[in-house]
GROMACS .gro file of C-alpha atoms in nm:
model
  181
    1MET     CA    1  -0.882  -1.785  -0.425
    2SER     CA    2  -0.967  -1.415  -0.434
    3ALA     CA    3  -0.711  -1.138  -0.420
    4LEU     CA    4  -0.570  -1.066  -0.077
    5ILE     CA    5  -0.531  -0.708   0.042
    6CYS     CA    6  -0.277  -0.611   0.309
    7VAL     CA    7  -0.457  -0.425   0.589
    8ALA     CA    8  -0.198  -0.429   0.870
    9ARG     CA    9   0.151  -0.523   0.978
   10ILE     CA   10   0.246  -0.663   1.317
   11GLY     CA   11   0.524  -0.474   1.492
   12ALA     CA   12   0.730  -0.532   1.803
   13ALA     CA   13   0.601  -0.699   2.119
   14HIS     CA   14   0.438  -0.462   2.367
   15GLY     CA   15   0.458  -0.565   2.731
   16VAL     CA   16   0.485  -0.917   2.868
   17ARG     CA   17   0.135  -1.059   2.806
   18GLY     CA   18   0.148  -1.120   2.430
   19ALA     CA   19   0.045  -0.777   2.301
   20VAL     CA   20   0.201  -0.632   1.985
   21LYS     CA   21   0.217  -0.300   1.809
   22LEU     CA   22  -0.012  -0.309   1.506
   23TRP     CA   23   0.028  -0.073   1.211
   24THR     CA   24  -0.292  -0.054   1.004
   25PHE     CA   25  -0.335   0.054   0.644
   26THR     CA   26  -0.707   0.124   0.664
   27GLU     CA   27  -0.883   0.459   0.673
   28ASP     CA   28  -1.028   0.368   1.014
   29PRO     CA   29  -0.754   0.190   1.211
   30PHE     CA   30  -1.013  -0.011   1.407
   31ALA     CA   31  -1.164  -0.153   1.086
   32VAL     CA   32  -0.923  -0.448   1.118
   33LYS     CA   33  -1.146  -0.579   1.400
   34ARG     CA   34  -1.451  -0.590   1.171
   35TYR     CA   35  -1.294  -0.804   0.895
   36GLY     CA   36  -1.286  -1.125   1.097
   37PRO     CA   37  -0.979  -1.348   1.099
   38LEU     CA   38  -0.676  -1.195   0.928
   39LEU     CA   39  -0.446  -1.404   0.711
   40SER     CA   40  -0.073  -1.425   0.651
   41LYS     CA   41   0.040  -1.338   0.297
   42ASP     CA   42   0.044  -1.704   0.190
   43GLY     CA   43  -0.302  -1.757   0.344
   44ARG     CA   44  -0.182  -2.047   0.560
   45ARG     CA   45  -0.197  -1.875   0.900
   46GLN     CA   46  -0.499  -1.709   1.057
   47PHE     CA   47  -0.489  -1.440   1.323
   48GLU     CA   48  -0.793  -1.348   1.528
   49LEU     CA   49  -0.781  -1.021   1.718
   50ALA     CA   50  -0.878  -1.049   2.084
   51GLN     CA   51  -0.830  -0.687   2.193
   52VAL     CA   52  -0.727  -0.364   2.025
   53ARG     CA   53  -0.658  -0.025   2.173
   54GLU     CA   54  -0.523   0.300   2.038
   55ALA     CA   55  -0.166   0.410   2.102
   56LYS     CA   56   0.028   0.714   1.984
   57ASP     CA   57   0.060   0.641   1.609
   58HIS     CA   58  -0.041   0.274   1.599
   59LEU     CA   59  -0.264   0.022   1.775
   60VAL     CA   60  -0.175  -0.219   2.052
   61ALA     CA   61  -0.337  -0.555   1.988
   62THR     CA   62  -0.357  -0.903   2.129
   63PHE     CA   63  -0.436  -1.211   1.923
   64LYS     CA   64  -0.622  -1.517   2.044
   65GLY     CA   65  -0.374  -1.784   2.146
   66VAL     CA   66  -0.081  -1.542   2.192
   67THR     CA   67  -0.024  -1.492   2.563
   68THR     CA   68   0.349  -1.439   2.615
   69ARG     CA   69   0.607  -1.186   2.504
   70ASP     CA   70   0.809  -1.462   2.332
   71GLU     CA   71   0.507  -1.563   2.122
   72ALA     CA   72   0.441  -1.197   2.036
   73GLU     CA   73   0.804  -1.137   1.936
   74ARG     CA   74   0.782  -1.419   1.680
   75LEU     CA   75   0.500  -1.233   1.502
   76ASN     CA   76   0.704  -0.916   1.441
   77GLY     CA   77   0.694  -0.814   1.074
   78ILE     CA   78   0.406  -1.038   0.963
   79GLU     CA   79   0.171  -0.861   0.723
   80LEU     CA   80  -0.199  -0.929   0.770
   81TYR     CA   81  -0.438  -0.971   0.478
   82ILE     CA   82  -0.808  -1.006   0.405
   83ALA     CA   83  -0.996  -1.117   0.095
   84ARG     CA   84  -1.076  -0.824  -0.138
   85GLU     CA   85  -1.450  -0.891  -0.107
   86LYS     CA   86  -1.443  -0.814   0.265
   87LEU     CA   87  -1.361  -0.449   0.196
   88PRO     CA   88  -1.658  -0.211   0.198
   89ALA     CA   89  -1.808  -0.122  -0.139
   90THR     CA   90  -1.684   0.201  -0.296
   91ASP     CA   91  -1.884   0.485  -0.446
   92GLU     CA   92  -1.890   0.526  -0.823
   93ASP     CA   93  -1.596   0.769  -0.829
   94GLU     CA   94  -1.394   0.585  -0.561
   95TYR     CA   95  -1.161   0.286  -0.580
   96TYR     CA   96  -0.901   0.100  -0.381
   97HIS     CA   97  -0.539   0.123  -0.490
   98ALA     CA   98  -0.538  -0.257  -0.519
   99ASP     CA   99  -0.806  -0.228  -0.790
  100LEU     CA  100  -0.560  -0.038  -1.011
  101ILE     CA  101  -0.293  -0.309  -1.019
  102GLY     CA  102  -0.282  -0.467  -1.365
  103LEU     CA  103  -0.489  -0.197  -1.539
  104ALA     CA  104  -0.370  -0.070  -1.875
  105ALA     CA  105  -0.198   0.269  -1.867
  106VAL     CA  106  -0.268   0.489  -2.168
  107THR     CA  107  -0.177   0.846  -2.259
  108THR     CA  108  -0.439   1.118  -2.295
  109ASN     CA  109  -0.417   1.051  -2.673
  110GLY     CA  110  -0.504   0.684  -2.614
  111ASP     CA  111  -0.155   0.548  -2.687
  112ALA     CA  112  -0.060   0.242  -2.480
  113LEU     CA  113   0.204   0.304  -2.211
  114GLY     CA  114   0.200  -0.026  -2.025
  115ARG     CA  115   0.039  -0.167  -1.708
  116VAL     CA  116   0.003  -0.042  -1.352
  117LEU     CA  117   0.242  -0.239  -1.129
  118ALA     CA  118   0.185  -0.071  -0.794
  119ILE     CA  119   0.089   0.238  -0.599
  120HIS     CA  120   0.356   0.348  -0.352
  121ASN     CA  121   0.374   0.609  -0.082
  122PHE     CA  122   0.720   0.686   0.051
  123GLY     CA  123   0.595   0.977   0.260
  124ALA     CA  124   0.559   1.257   0.005
  125GLY     CA  125   0.235   1.145  -0.161
  126ASP     CA  126   0.120   0.855  -0.373
  127ILE     CA  127   0.328   0.739  -0.670
  128ILE     CA  128   0.198   0.521  -0.952
  129GLU     CA  129   0.441   0.266  -1.095
  130ILE     CA  130   0.392   0.182  -1.461
  131ALA     CA  131   0.560  -0.110  -1.641
  132PRO     CA  132   0.598   0.025  -1.995
  133LEU     CA  133   0.577  -0.186  -2.309
  134LYS     CA  134   0.955  -0.150  -2.331
  135GLY     CA  135   1.216   0.022  -2.122
  136ALA     CA  136   1.251   0.100  -1.753
  137THR     CA  137   0.962   0.124  -1.509
  138MET     CA  138   0.809   0.468  -1.468
  139LEU     CA  139   0.737   0.621  -1.130
  140LEU     CA  140   0.496   0.913  -1.160
  141PRO     CA  141   0.312   1.129  -0.908
  142PHE     CA  142  -0.037   0.990  -0.854
  143SER     CA  143  -0.209   1.326  -0.883
  144ASN     CA  144  -0.506   1.457  -1.082
  145ALA     CA  145  -0.263   1.639  -1.314
  146VAL     CA  146  -0.069   1.321  -1.404
  147VAL     CA  147  -0.356   1.071  -1.369
  148PRO     CA  148  -0.660   1.267  -1.488
  149ALA     CA  149  -0.884   0.961  -1.527
  150VAL     CA  150  -0.923   0.621  -1.364
  151ASP     CA  151  -1.163   0.392  -1.548
  152ILE     CA  152  -1.196   0.071  -1.345
  153ALA     CA  153  -1.483  -0.062  -1.559
  154GLY     CA  154  -1.285   0.011  -1.876
  155GLY     CA  155  -0.972  -0.145  -1.728
  156ARG     CA  156  -0.744   0.157  -1.772
  157VAL     CA  157  -0.587   0.464  -1.620
  158VAL     CA  158  -0.514   0.771  -1.829
  159ILE     CA  159  -0.170   0.925  -1.785
  160GLU     CA  160  -0.071   1.281  -1.877
  161LEU     CA  161   0.305   1.243  -1.902
  162PRO     CA  162   0.474   1.537  -1.733
  163GLY     CA  163   0.695   1.760  -1.949
  164GLU     CA  164   1.061   1.811  -1.879
  165ILE     CA  165   1.139   1.957  -1.543
  166GLU     CA  166   1.337   2.280  -1.559
  167GLY     CA  167   1.703   2.203  -1.511
  168ASP     CA  168   1.674   1.840  -1.626
  169ALA     CA  169   1.765   1.908  -1.988
  170PRO     CA  170   2.128   1.858  -2.082
  171SER     CA  171   2.309   2.189  -2.086
  172ALA     CA  172   2.657   2.326  -2.134
  173SER     CA  173   2.881   2.244  -1.843
  174ARG     CA  174   2.910   2.507  -1.577
  175PRO     CA  175   3.246   2.615  -1.437
  176GLY     CA  176   3.391   2.334  -1.228
  177GLU     CA  177   3.155   2.066  -1.362
  178GLY     CA  178   3.240   1.781  -1.593
  179ARG     CA  179   3.613   1.843  -1.619
  180ASP     CA  180   3.913   1.665  -1.480
  181PRO     CA  181   4.093   1.865  -1.210
   0.00000   0.00000   0.00000
């Protein structure tokens, strides 16, 4: 089975006729209608959109076969997936974050760092998570300065490890710090 990509998450019920809030993770929120049936994470359940309309910061959707609020409430929190091949093709210099998972991470000198585990966004920009060859996982800003090259065909991302951040280096204790009262 091909890789599944999460494209949406079902939220709370909306109204009494089986509608739900739908949070999409696609550039065009309405793209979820064009992918055909959506799948649960395990691939066992299929969801076919009947209607979709725009709301404030999400969509309001109905699924075929879901007609009551109780049925809609049971769907809350389900993530919806599609097969990777259903996504539109990318240009030569474009890629999907999902394509980076598992790639080798190397320094600008070519030294091995580890593998890409995930790309996160907690609200302040994308973060690349690297599982190093040894030691704790690294979370780095996913910016051109830190990730100057992504080579999908070569199976690697190049990482420019940031230098120390001012104030992070150990220093002499300041008055009132590091002493017992």
